[in-house]
Amino acid sequence: MPTWNLRAEDLEAILRLSPDGELTWEVSRGGCPVIRRSRLGLVTAHEDLTRGLVFEGIASEAIEESYGTVTGKRREHRYTATEWRLGFARNGHRLVLRVRIGGGGVAYRYEVPWSGPVTVCEERSEYVLDPGARAVLLPYENGRCDYEEIHRHTTVGAAEPVHYGYPSLFQVGESWLLVTEADLDSGYAGSRLAFDGTAFRLDLPDPYVTAASPLRTPWRTAVIGDLASIVESDLVTSLAAPSRVADTSWIRPGAAAWSWWSDGPSTRDLEAQRRWVDFAAEQGWPYVLADAGWNKEWMPSLISYAAQKGVGVFLWSHWQHVDTELEHREKLALWKEWGAAGVKIDFTESDGQDRMRWFDAILAATARLELMVVFHGGTIPRGTERTWPHFMTAEAVKGAEWIKPKPGKEPLYPATHYLSLAFTRNVQGPMDFTPCTFTAVRTISAGFELALAVLFESGIQHFADSIESYRSRPEAAALLAQVPTAWEETRLLSGDPADHILLARREGGHWYVGAGVAGPARTLTVPLDFLAEGEWAADIYRDAPGDRVLAETVTVIAGDKLAIPVAADGGFTLRLTR
């Protein structure tokens, strides 16, 4: 049986071709199995490329890339990997398997060269894991683009045989594994995982996908390592196509005031929107979001008013209202002429190939017009922020939108929901949870809620509570006036997706630490080994009685251990200044 042992870093992928010409792979880390023997292959309209394959040849090359992003957990990236290209054929029809190992993970993609357009009818890619492995899985309703669910904490053996969305997180022995995909464009459709009780099999939303030859699938991506390397990983971004925007000087991450969450009718009221502009300026936030209901008769006036205050305006739109090139020219260009900073486009609701064509078109159009873009009601980013740096964030999460204050409403999210997102969805890319909603129907403490400003990364961070709520919590408002939305460095200090998180991020000369726990009150100890030498002022924002936030300042030095009490389902934030 032909076998190929592909090694880099502490990872090894073993590929085998059976006597029947069926291709499989398995992955180990440090000699310990992580992914068990799993099938590979594609069924195309012109040939079944899952069996009867004959090996043609193998070649390899070193991959070394350095690139920058405008947003993210870091903005300077270096990706080093080894890529192998294995060629196979059946009846004269070829399949190329590209395998990369490096950057803390293993990824592969298929290429199908042919004489004309290639149609894929089925993908046989799968992941077989130890039934005893821990699993943090996102239920995905088949037939919908549904990333707005609460993760299930289970084991592979106990998981329900249903569809699950990306990314999926597993603990196999001493290793953690994040399964997802990267570099998706209009040449394919977004996939999800269908679990049959034994294997997690890739499932496509369309009966088939078609692209010009050579067809290339997205990278089937497995981030593998300890939990810190999962959270800190930028492998999804590194596998994406390079930037298509040469000049990024007009793209500026930042916080935004958002009135819809606390006061839905305010989006239809010019004077109300001006009050939100005033508040954004007061807080030092560079943006406001005018959500559904704004009026074209007064919007130019609002944008002009905001500009005088140094505030940019994002405009909401349904995706079907900017669905054609004519609408791009007539609407997007008009909004740019008014002076809009960007657009929030909603209800995209599909992982299908046709919607991927729309994403490619709208991202190209907004780039030409120098409009930043936010997507809601749709799919996850798959390295989009590298290819299209004006893409600032996407929803694709069960966020604060679902827990707006309502009399008699029961809390919807357990504390583990917030932890799960930091270890799964936000690893994938920017996430528009719309955090720091102190008046939400919530289980977590005010200290944990405030810490979400650091724990959740989003190029545009929409702070969604009311003006009155923030003004009534001046300690929280003071932190939110300073906290960055794009970072130079991110480190997981400790954590577990079902128990707690201590996450440190740096921007310039300031470090921020966000912390949250699920379960009983306790004391968390923050190791300050990441600080440079010298004295640092540590501003601590922690839980106080009455669901309040207490602010205090202490002096620390590198190497100190700072012990901070945390309430049940509570949290805190540190801001460290030299």
XYZ file of C-alpha atoms in Angstrom:
578
model
C 0.000 0.000 0.000
C 1.669 3.302 -1.064
C 2.203 5.513 1.986
C 3.501 9.070 2.340
C 4.730 10.399 5.680
C 4.668 14.201 5.578
C 6.328 15.946 8.535
C 6.904 19.507 9.718
C 7.051 21.134 13.148
C 5.786 18.480 15.598
C 3.037 17.335 13.205
C 2.868 14.398 10.831
C 0.270 13.604 8.188
C 0.236 10.048 6.863
C -1.460 9.498 3.512
C -2.269 6.043 2.180
C -3.585 4.727 -1.128
C -5.406 1.434 -0.715
C -5.221 -1.430 -3.267
C -8.633 -0.216 -4.493
C -7.222 3.241 -5.115
C -8.958 4.936 -2.165
C -7.077 7.772 -0.496
C -7.002 8.287 3.313
C -5.124 10.478 5.756
C -4.356 10.599 9.463
C -2.564 13.140 11.631
C -0.451 12.910 14.766
C 1.231 15.464 17.019
C 4.413 14.537 18.811
C 3.815 10.930 17.794
C 0.337 10.828 19.378
C -2.687 10.302 17.090
C -5.028 13.264 16.686
C -7.036 12.462 13.535
C -7.621 8.790 12.828
C -7.609 7.314 9.338
C -10.164 9.336 7.356
C -11.273 9.305 3.733
C -10.344 11.836 1.062
C -11.598 12.477 -2.438
C -14.120 14.186 -4.724
C -16.910 12.971 -6.956
C -17.110 15.153 -10.066
C -19.597 15.062 -12.904
C -16.946 13.714 -15.267
C -15.295 11.181 -12.936
C -15.471 9.592 -9.482
C -12.154 10.626 -7.904
C -12.661 8.780 -4.617
C -11.601 5.304 -5.820
C -9.549 3.652 -8.487
C -6.891 6.351 -8.114
C -3.392 5.777 -9.440
C -0.452 7.713 -8.012
C 1.386 9.908 -10.513
C 3.970 11.845 -8.511
C 4.827 14.100 -5.571
C 6.645 17.415 -5.244
C 7.250 19.757 -2.321
C 8.193 23.347 -1.646
C 8.809 25.635 1.304
C 6.247 28.351 1.991
C 7.419 31.534 3.696
C 5.151 34.550 3.854
C 5.085 37.769 5.830
C 2.004 39.960 5.551
C 0.023 42.546 7.440
C -3.635 42.925 8.287
C -5.514 46.007 9.420
C -7.526 44.153 12.062
C -7.207 40.992 14.115
C -5.532 39.420 17.124
C -2.248 40.635 15.612
C -1.482 42.785 12.586
C 1.938 41.461 11.576
C 1.983 37.822 10.505
C 4.595 35.291 9.483
C 3.612 31.955 7.972
C 6.162 29.169 7.432
C 5.088 25.787 6.122
C 5.976 22.942 3.783
C 3.588 22.122 0.949
C 3.393 18.795 -0.829
C 1.545 18.298 -4.136
C 0.448 14.727 -4.748
C -0.936 13.854 -8.157
C -3.421 11.039 -8.816
C -5.392 9.936 -11.858
C -8.275 7.718 -12.842
C -9.117 6.921 -16.444
C -6.983 9.833 -17.560
C -8.706 12.306 -15.231
C -6.481 13.963 -12.626
C -6.793 14.921 -8.959
C -4.149 17.006 -7.222
C -4.009 17.007 -3.428
C -2.096 19.898 -1.844
C -1.093 19.329 1.777
C 0.489 22.004 3.964
C 1.984 21.498 7.405
C 3.082 24.541 9.352
C 1.809 27.561 11.180
C 0.548 25.277 13.942
C -1.649 23.074 11.805
C -2.324 20.857 8.823
C -4.397 21.881 5.812
C -5.207 20.354 2.466
C -7.130 21.313 -0.640
C -8.093 19.565 -3.862
C -7.414 20.769 -7.378
C -9.175 19.259 -10.403
C -7.738 20.177 -13.797
C -9.934 19.364 -16.786
C -10.757 20.542 -20.271
C -13.665 22.732 -19.220
C -15.704 23.803 -16.167
C -15.481 21.305 -13.321
C -18.605 20.269 -11.402
C -18.238 18.697 -7.947
C -21.194 16.539 -6.946
C -19.852 15.294 -3.614
C -16.841 15.724 -1.351
C -15.705 12.691 0.643
C -13.468 14.581 3.062
C -13.897 13.536 6.687
C -12.438 13.611 10.186
C -12.504 10.469 12.336
C -11.659 11.124 15.990
C -11.354 9.193 19.213
C -14.899 8.672 20.608
C -13.606 9.756 24.023
C -12.334 13.120 22.765
C -13.903 16.254 24.243
C -15.960 18.171 21.716
C -17.275 21.743 21.620
C -19.745 21.718 18.736
C -22.028 24.297 17.128
C -25.355 22.795 15.994
C -26.045 23.853 12.409
C -29.540 23.497 11.024
C -29.183 21.794 7.664
C -30.524 23.903 4.811
C -29.804 27.220 6.556
C -26.714 29.311 7.109
C -27.019 28.987 10.864
C -24.148 30.041 13.098
C -26.425 31.604 15.736
C -26.644 28.693 18.146
C -25.166 27.798 21.533
C -22.268 25.349 21.557
C -22.723 21.871 22.966
C -20.040 20.525 25.283
C -19.891 16.770 24.874
C -17.630 13.981 23.624
C -17.282 12.653 20.104
C -18.903 9.376 21.141
C -21.877 11.117 22.765
C -22.415 13.751 20.045
C -25.723 13.703 18.213
C -25.608 12.625 14.556
C -26.539 16.038 13.144
C -24.853 18.872 11.252
C -22.301 21.091 12.995
C -20.872 24.426 11.891
C -17.286 25.671 11.829
C -15.135 25.883 13.733
C -15.431 22.674 15.761
C -13.112 22.212 18.744
C -11.846 18.900 20.122
C -9.436 17.754 22.817
C -7.716 14.519 21.853
C -5.389 13.395 24.625
C -2.973 16.256 25.302
C -3.729 17.978 21.992
C -6.452 20.394 20.974
C -7.824 20.388 17.433
C -9.827 23.131 15.726
C -11.478 21.986 12.481
C -12.544 24.588 9.942
C -11.910 25.836 6.392
C -10.077 28.800 4.844
C -9.824 30.740 1.572
C -13.397 30.352 0.336
C -14.505 32.395 -2.666
C -16.978 32.149 -5.533
C -15.215 29.070 -6.898
C -16.867 26.889 -4.263
C -19.477 26.783 -1.492
C -19.056 26.890 2.259
C -19.222 23.468 3.886
C -20.326 22.165 7.264
C -19.745 18.903 9.155
C -22.275 16.061 9.078
C -21.643 13.615 11.932
C -22.720 10.035 11.330
C -21.732 8.680 14.736
C -18.221 7.802 13.573
C -16.911 10.473 11.217
C -17.402 14.199 10.762
C -17.979 14.374 7.002
C -17.888 17.556 4.929
C -21.305 18.404 3.550
C -22.028 21.042 0.903
C -25.142 23.259 0.903
C -25.633 22.945 -2.860
C -26.398 19.820 -4.915
C -23.214 20.654 -6.816
C -20.633 23.406 -7.290
C -19.069 24.407 -10.597
C -15.948 26.418 -11.355
C -13.491 26.939 -14.162
C -10.627 24.477 -14.471
C -8.608 23.940 -12.417
C -11.236 23.858 -9.689
C -9.768 24.524 -6.237
C -11.568 23.776 -2.998
C -11.038 25.844 0.136
C -8.310 24.675 2.486
C -9.595 21.940 4.806
C -7.933 23.248 7.937
C -6.928 21.634 11.231
C -5.276 23.869 13.833
C -3.454 21.551 16.251
C -1.554 22.222 19.460
C -2.138 23.231 23.050
C -5.078 25.470 23.857
C -2.989 28.652 23.739
C -1.809 27.879 20.210
C -5.438 27.385 19.159
C -6.611 30.737 20.547
C -3.557 32.618 19.251
C -3.602 30.954 15.814
C -3.735 32.970 12.601
C -3.598 29.906 10.326
C -7.002 30.605 8.769
C -5.804 34.074 7.775
C -2.446 32.771 6.540
C -4.152 30.289 4.206
C -6.322 32.997 2.639
C -5.454 34.769 -0.600
C -3.228 37.870 -0.326
C -4.754 41.331 -0.092
C -6.517 42.704 -3.151
C -6.497 46.248 -1.741
C -3.230 48.090 -2.380
C -3.899 51.243 -0.333
C -5.354 50.526 3.103
C -4.775 53.969 4.616
C -8.527 54.696 4.585
C -9.374 51.570 6.606
C -9.553 52.363 10.312
C -10.753 49.934 13.004
C -12.601 51.393 15.959
C -15.536 51.363 18.326
C -19.043 52.311 17.238
C -22.129 53.476 19.081
C -25.233 51.505 18.040
C -28.675 52.718 19.010
C -30.862 49.909 17.609
C -30.207 47.458 20.458
C -31.404 49.707 23.270
C -33.863 51.880 21.308
C -35.074 50.382 18.025
C -37.238 53.361 16.917
C -34.226 55.694 17.261
C -32.949 54.561 13.860
C -35.858 56.447 12.228
C -35.250 59.674 14.140
C -32.655 62.212 12.993
C -32.479 63.968 16.352
C -32.017 60.671 18.160
C -29.192 59.738 15.818
C -27.543 63.100 16.452
C -27.621 62.344 20.191
C -25.802 59.080 19.479
C -23.247 60.938 17.390
C -22.713 63.319 20.311
C -22.228 60.365 22.660
C -19.770 58.661 20.319
C -17.764 61.885 20.146
C -17.906 62.201 23.949
C -16.560 58.656 24.316
C -13.913 59.100 21.649
C -15.508 56.385 19.517
C -14.852 56.987 15.804
C -18.156 55.595 14.484
C -21.905 55.309 14.824
C -24.042 52.687 13.105
C -27.323 53.893 11.611
C -29.274 50.662 11.469
C -32.437 49.641 9.613
C -34.936 52.494 9.346
C -32.692 55.421 8.456
C -34.085 57.883 5.952
C -32.332 58.993 2.774
C -33.914 62.464 3.182
C -31.960 63.243 6.345
C -28.980 60.906 6.172
C -26.674 63.370 4.315
C -27.399 65.877 7.081
C -26.525 63.329 9.780
C -23.273 62.353 8.064
C -22.299 66.012 7.764
C -23.143 66.621 11.435
C -21.128 63.567 12.469
C -18.134 64.642 10.381
C -18.006 67.923 12.273
C -17.731 65.866 15.461
C -15.025 63.603 14.030
C -17.408 60.635 13.828
C -17.954 58.396 10.794
C -21.294 56.795 9.939
C -21.975 53.196 8.898
C -25.227 52.623 6.985
C -27.361 49.478 7.253
C -28.655 47.700 4.141
C -30.380 44.424 3.307
C -28.112 42.421 1.005
C -30.825 42.267 -1.664
C -30.779 46.059 -1.883
C -27.152 45.967 -3.086
C -27.404 42.814 -5.146
C -26.476 44.015 -8.636
C -23.795 46.092 -10.301
C -26.415 48.764 -11.005
C -27.262 48.975 -7.289
C -23.554 49.130 -6.497
C -23.238 52.145 -8.767
C -26.468 53.852 -7.733
C -26.593 53.137 -3.985
C -23.103 52.407 -2.741
C -21.652 55.240 -4.818
C -24.347 57.611 -3.559
C -23.692 56.695 0.071
C -19.997 57.257 -0.496
C -20.816 60.648 -2.045
C -22.748 61.510 1.119
C -19.584 60.709 3.092
C -20.489 57.348 4.666
C -17.559 55.517 6.267
C -18.927 52.058 5.618
C -21.895 49.750 5.301
C -23.445 47.014 7.398
C -25.045 44.456 5.077
C -27.576 42.118 6.657
C -29.498 38.861 6.101
C -26.937 37.253 3.795
C -28.101 33.848 5.180
C -26.391 31.375 2.864
C -23.222 29.338 2.504
C -24.074 28.474 -1.101
C -21.866 29.184 -4.077
C -24.228 31.807 -5.479
C -23.933 33.829 -2.264
C -20.151 33.463 -2.397
C -20.285 35.081 -5.840
C -22.234 37.934 -4.253
C -19.639 38.298 -1.479
C -16.850 38.533 -4.053
C -18.758 41.198 -5.980
C -19.768 43.327 -2.988
C -16.296 43.185 -1.458
C -14.758 44.311 -4.750
C -17.323 47.110 -5.132
C -16.900 48.452 -1.589
C -13.109 48.298 -1.960
C -13.277 50.410 -5.126
C -15.433 52.973 -3.343
C -13.349 52.876 -0.152
C -16.252 51.826 2.049
C -15.576 49.568 5.019
C -17.993 46.664 5.332
C -19.649 44.627 8.104
C -21.734 41.510 7.409
C -24.651 40.306 9.528
C -27.088 37.429 9.431
C -24.729 35.199 7.488
C -21.584 33.167 7.333
C -18.257 33.154 9.150
C -15.105 34.779 7.759
C -12.585 32.359 6.324
C -9.534 34.612 6.205
C -11.538 37.382 4.550
C -9.776 40.104 6.537
C -6.503 39.295 4.747
C -7.880 39.220 1.197
C -10.240 42.170 1.685
C -8.810 44.294 4.533
C -11.796 46.676 4.486
C -13.904 43.771 5.756
C -14.091 44.712 9.418
C -16.242 42.065 11.072
C -19.106 39.608 10.704
C -21.856 38.453 13.006
C -22.295 34.653 12.522
C -22.758 34.327 16.284
C -25.551 34.183 18.821
C -24.774 37.611 20.179
C -26.343 40.296 22.315
C -29.093 40.808 19.735
C -30.902 37.829 21.337
C -30.770 39.099 24.922
C -32.263 42.564 24.641
C -33.951 43.620 27.884
C -37.578 42.503 28.157
C -39.770 42.220 31.284
C -40.103 38.638 32.468
C -37.542 37.288 30.006
C -35.335 34.507 31.344
C -31.558 34.551 30.786
C -30.707 32.739 27.566
C -26.930 32.303 27.697
C -24.976 30.343 30.279
C -21.533 31.707 31.118
C -20.014 28.872 29.084
C -21.511 30.445 25.931
C -19.151 33.410 26.204
C -16.186 31.159 26.982
C -16.961 28.827 24.073
C -16.948 31.724 21.613
C -13.484 32.864 22.684
C -12.110 29.373 21.989
C -14.033 28.707 18.747
C -15.856 31.340 16.695
C -13.531 34.250 17.482
C -10.485 32.125 16.643
C -11.955 31.893 13.136
C -11.959 35.654 12.593
C -13.552 38.930 13.708
C -16.867 38.495 15.529
C -19.568 41.145 15.937
C -21.147 40.002 19.202
C -22.108 43.626 20.082
C -20.866 43.303 23.685
C -20.949 45.300 26.920
C -24.736 45.353 27.198
C -25.118 45.786 30.939
C -28.918 45.973 30.745
C -29.163 42.672 28.840
C -30.957 39.674 30.266
C -27.752 37.925 31.281
C -26.244 35.414 33.666
C -22.695 36.797 33.702
C -21.657 39.592 36.030
C -21.066 43.198 35.042
C -17.322 42.572 35.365
C -17.472 39.672 32.905
C -19.677 41.718 30.567
C -17.134 44.545 30.521
C -14.297 42.074 29.889
C -15.947 41.072 26.599
C -14.494 44.275 25.118
C -11.094 42.571 25.396
C -12.080 38.905 25.104
C -13.977 39.388 21.814
C -12.062 40.720 18.810
C -13.891 42.709 16.129
C -12.471 45.346 13.776
C -15.552 47.456 14.403
C -16.699 46.831 17.974
C -20.347 47.851 18.352
C -21.027 48.785 21.958
C -24.740 48.245 22.073
C -26.176 49.455 25.380
C -27.961 52.756 25.933
C -26.323 56.111 26.551
C -27.920 56.160 30.004
C -26.539 52.712 30.848
C -22.974 53.715 30.047
C -23.248 57.044 31.834
C -24.571 55.277 34.925
C -21.429 53.117 34.941
C -18.656 55.717 34.580
C -15.947 53.178 35.444
C -17.010 50.968 32.549
C -17.421 53.944 30.214
C -13.887 55.078 31.034
C -12.451 51.727 29.971
C -14.605 51.547 26.838
C -13.345 54.982 25.814
C -9.793 53.565 25.678
C -9.966 49.895 24.699
C -8.627 49.139 21.190
C -10.456 47.028 18.621
C -7.381 45.807 16.693
C -4.335 44.349 18.355
C -0.610 43.828 17.923
C -0.335 40.760 20.114
C -2.632 38.196 21.761
C -1.745 35.630 24.430
C -3.879 33.078 26.229
C -2.592 33.055 29.811
C -4.846 30.213 30.938
C -8.273 28.836 30.231
C -10.691 26.066 29.407
C -13.809 26.472 27.228
C -16.034 25.178 30.037
C -14.366 26.833 33.007
C -12.521 30.161 32.576
C -10.363 32.367 30.393
C -7.472 34.768 31.025
C -6.586 36.487 27.762
C -3.963 39.222 27.301
C -3.821 41.567 24.307
C -1.382 44.347 23.501
C -1.776 47.495 21.456
C 1.155 49.878 21.435
C 2.522 50.278 24.934
C -0.638 49.103 26.675
C -1.643 45.596 27.711
C -5.213 44.559 28.426
C -6.276 41.367 30.179
C -9.838 40.069 29.974
C -11.059 37.389 32.353
C -14.258 35.425 32.830
C -15.358 32.298 34.699
C -18.233 29.862 34.464
C -19.379 28.602 37.831
C -18.615 29.455 41.449
C -16.845 32.544 42.738
C -13.092 32.140 43.022
C -9.780 33.974 42.793
C -7.944 34.090 39.467
C -4.213 34.719 39.443
C -2.802 36.679 36.509
C 0.867 35.903 35.746
C 2.496 39.116 34.534
C 5.474 37.494 32.816
C 4.505 39.116 29.511
C 5.272 42.639 30.779
C 8.512 44.446 29.962
C 10.787 45.433 32.823
C 9.884 48.356 35.035
C 6.861 49.465 37.007
C 3.381 49.312 35.506
C 0.106 50.865 36.616
C -2.577 48.175 36.624
C -6.097 49.601 36.379
C -8.419 46.855 37.625
C -12.106 46.784 36.682
C -13.748 44.056 38.729
C -17.072 42.930 40.114
C -18.681 44.934 42.889
C -21.912 44.387 44.861
C -25.158 45.307 43.142
C -23.998 44.185 39.683
C -21.595 47.094 39.529
C -17.983 47.531 38.412
C -15.295 48.713 40.814
C -12.193 50.457 39.425
C -8.908 50.588 41.334
C -5.235 50.967 40.475
C -2.215 49.095 41.817
C 1.478 49.106 40.870
C 3.019 45.901 39.499
C 6.258 44.765 37.856
C 7.066 42.044 35.342
C 6.899 38.593 36.891
C 4.356 39.566 39.543
C 1.290 37.427 40.088
C -1.866 39.465 40.570
C -4.639 37.647 42.456
C -8.112 39.054 41.790
C -11.395 37.814 43.320
C -14.097 36.942 40.803
C -17.828 36.607 41.449
C -19.834 33.580 40.343
C -20.007 33.698 36.512
C -17.924 36.837 36.899
C -14.895 38.483 35.399
C -12.568 41.451 35.311
C -10.428 43.578 33.018
C -6.911 44.894 33.499
C -5.385 47.844 31.694
C -1.628 47.925 32.166
C 0.364 51.078 31.439
C 4.134 51.540 31.758
